[in-house]
Amino acid sequence: AAARAFGLEASAARPVPALVARSLDSPACARFFGGAALRWAGNEVPVAVAGETLRIDRLVALQDPAGTSWWVLDYKLQGAPAADAANREQLQRYVDAVQRLQPGERVRGAFITGAGELVEP
């Protein structure tokens, strides 16, 4: 249904369930999708920066011994996302926006790859 909604050809949609499963089942990423430490999570979260609306792929609040940590997660399914300066700049812009909204709390950013890896730039 999601593939149809976004006009994705059936052949292009076939690998999507495996990509999703790798992220959900990944030891590095599982905490962002469930578990006792998960306090809040949203997908496609809009934030406004200088009159422009940005959409964060996934924004998560985790409880850890030091308090609440916010994670700005950007899905990049192909390649090495941290190697691309534009990807790093985009992620930092999202992190800065969330930091302004959550002053005094820890905000981190990372990419989630199609291999289920968590990559902090």
C-alpha positions as a Markdown table, in Angstrom:
| # | Residue | x | y | z |
|---|---|---|---|---|
| 1 | Ala | 0.0 | 0.0 | 0.0 |
| 2 | Ala | 2.8 | 2.4 | 0.8 |
| 3 | Ala | 4.5 | 1.6 | -2.5 |
| 4 | Arg | 1.3 | 2.4 | -4.4 |
| 5 | Ala | 0.8 | 5.6 | -2.3 |
| 6 | Phe | 4.3 | 6.9 | -3.4 |
| 7 | Gly | 4.1 | 5.6 | -6.9 |
| 8 | Leu | 6.8 | 3.1 | -6.5 |
| 9 | Glu | 7.1 | 0.3 | -9.0 |
| 10 | Ala | 6.5 | -3.2 | -7.6 |
| 11 | Ser | 10.0 | -4.3 | -8.6 |
| 12 | Ala | 11.5 | -1.4 | -6.7 |
| 13 | Ala | 9.3 | -2.1 | -3.6 |
| 14 | Arg | 10.4 | -5.8 | -3.3 |
| 15 | Pro | 13.5 | -5.1 | -1.2 |
| 16 | Val | 11.8 | -2.8 | 1.2 |
| 17 | Pro | 10.5 | -5.4 | 3.7 |
| 18 | Ala | 14.1 | -6.8 | 4.1 |
| 19 | Leu | 15.5 | -3.3 | 4.6 |
| 20 | Val | 12.9 | -2.5 | 7.2 |
| 21 | Ala | 13.5 | -5.8 | 9.0 |
| 22 | Arg | 17.3 | -5.2 | 9.1 |
| 23 | Ser | 16.7 | -1.9 | 10.8 |
| 24 | Leu | 14.1 | -3.1 | 13.3 |
| 25 | Asp | 16.1 | -6.2 | 14.2 |
| 26 | Ser | 19.5 | -4.5 | 14.3 |
| 27 | Pro | 21.1 | -4.5 | 17.8 |
| 28 | Ala | 22.3 | -1.0 | 17.1 |
| 29 | Cys | 18.9 | 0.3 | 16.1 |
| 30 | Ala | 16.3 | -1.7 | 17.9 |
| 31 | Arg | 16.1 | 0.7 | 20.9 |
| 32 | Phe | 14.8 | 3.4 | 18.6 |
| 33 | Phe | 11.7 | 1.3 | 17.8 |
| 34 | Gly | 10.8 | -0.2 | 21.1 |
| 35 | Gly | 11.9 | -1.1 | 24.6 |
| 36 | Ala | 11.8 | 0.2 | 28.1 |
| 37 | Ala | 14.0 | 3.2 | 27.4 |
| 38 | Leu | 11.8 | 4.6 | 24.6 |
| 39 | Arg | 9.9 | 7.6 | 25.9 |
| 40 | Trp | 8.6 | 9.1 | 22.7 |
| 41 | Ala | 9.0 | 8.6 | 19.0 |
| 42 | Gly | 7.7 | 10.1 | 15.8 |
| 43 | Asn | 8.1 | 9.6 | 12.1 |
| 44 | Glu | 8.3 | 12.4 | 9.5 |
| 45 | Val | 8.4 | 15.0 | 12.3 |
| 46 | Pro | 8.1 | 18.5 | 11.0 |
| 47 | Val | 10.2 | 21.3 | 12.5 |
| 48 | Ala | 10.4 | 24.9 | 11.3 |
| 49 | Val | 13.7 | 26.6 | 10.8 |
| 50 | Ala | 13.9 | 30.2 | 9.6 |
| 51 | Gly | 10.5 | 29.8 | 7.9 |
| 52 | Glu | 11.3 | 26.5 | 6.3 |
| 53 | Thr | 9.7 | 23.3 | 7.3 |
| 54 | Leu | 12.1 | 20.4 | 7.7 |
| 55 | Arg | 11.0 | 16.8 | 8.1 |
| 56 | Ile | 12.9 | 14.5 | 10.4 |
| 57 | Asp | 12.7 | 10.8 | 9.3 |
| 58 | Arg | 12.5 | 9.6 | 12.9 |
| 59 | Leu | 12.8 | 11.6 | 16.2 |
| 60 | Val | 13.2 | 9.6 | 19.4 |
| 61 | Ala | 13.5 | 10.4 | 23.1 |
| 62 | Leu | 15.3 | 7.7 | 25.1 |
| 63 | Gln | 15.7 | 7.6 | 28.9 |
| 64 | Asp | 19.2 | 6.8 | 30.0 |
| 65 | Pro | 21.0 | 7.2 | 33.4 |
| 66 | Ala | 22.0 | 10.7 | 32.5 |
| 67 | Gly | 18.4 | 11.8 | 31.6 |
| 68 | Thr | 16.6 | 12.2 | 28.3 |
| 69 | Ser | 18.5 | 11.8 | 25.1 |
| 70 | Trp | 16.9 | 12.9 | 21.8 |
| 71 | Trp | 18.0 | 11.2 | 18.7 |
| 72 | Val | 17.5 | 12.6 | 15.2 |
| 73 | Leu | 17.6 | 9.7 | 12.8 |
| 74 | Asp | 17.9 | 10.0 | 9.1 |
| 75 | Tyr | 17.3 | 6.9 | 6.9 |
| 76 | Lys | 19.9 | 6.6 | 4.2 |
| 77 | Leu | 19.5 | 3.2 | 2.7 |
| 78 | Gln | 22.3 | 3.2 | 0.1 |
| 79 | Gly | 26.0 | 3.9 | 0.4 |
| 80 | Ala | 28.0 | 5.4 | 3.2 |
| 81 | Pro | 25.9 | 8.4 | 4.3 |
| 82 | Ala | 28.4 | 10.0 | 6.6 |
| 83 | Ala | 30.9 | 10.2 | 3.7 |
| 84 | Asp | 28.6 | 12.7 | 1.9 |
| 85 | Ala | 29.0 | 16.3 | 3.2 |
| 86 | Ala | 25.5 | 17.2 | 2.1 |
| 87 | Asn | 24.1 | 14.4 | 4.2 |
| 88 | Arg | 26.1 | 15.5 | 7.3 |
| 89 | Glu | 25.0 | 19.1 | 6.8 |
| 90 | Gln | 21.4 | 18.1 | 6.6 |
| 91 | Leu | 21.6 | 15.9 | 9.7 |
| 92 | Gln | 23.4 | 18.7 | 11.6 |
| 93 | Arg | 20.6 | 21.1 | 10.6 |
| 94 | Tyr | 18.0 | 18.8 | 12.0 |
| 95 | Val | 20.0 | 18.3 | 15.2 |
| 96 | Asp | 20.4 | 22.0 | 15.7 |
| 97 | Ala | 16.6 | 22.5 | 15.2 |
| 98 | Val | 15.8 | 19.9 | 17.9 |
| 99 | Gln | 18.4 | 21.3 | 20.2 |
| 100 | Arg | 16.7 | 24.7 | 20.1 |
| 101 | Leu | 13.4 | 23.0 | 20.9 |
| 102 | Gln | 14.9 | 20.9 | 23.7 |
| 103 | Pro | 17.4 | 23.3 | 25.4 |
| 104 | Gly | 19.5 | 21.6 | 28.1 |
| 105 | Glu | 18.8 | 18.1 | 26.8 |
| 106 | Arg | 21.2 | 16.0 | 24.9 |
| 107 | Val | 20.5 | 15.8 | 21.2 |
| 108 | Arg | 22.4 | 13.4 | 18.9 |
| 109 | Gly | 22.1 | 12.6 | 15.3 |
| 110 | Ala | 22.7 | 9.5 | 13.3 |
| 111 | Phe | 22.0 | 7.8 | 10.0 |
| 112 | Ile | 20.3 | 4.4 | 9.8 |
| 113 | Thr | 21.5 | 2.5 | 6.8 |
| 114 | Gly | 19.8 | -0.2 | 4.7 |
| 115 | Ala | 22.1 | -2.7 | 6.4 |
| 116 | Gly | 20.7 | -1.8 | 9.8 |
| 117 | Glu | 23.8 | 0.1 | 10.9 |
| 118 | Leu | 23.7 | 3.2 | 13.1 |
| 119 | Val | 26.2 | 5.7 | 11.8 |
| 120 | Glu | 27.1 | 8.8 | 13.8 |
| 121 | Pro | 28.9 | 11.3 | 11.6 |
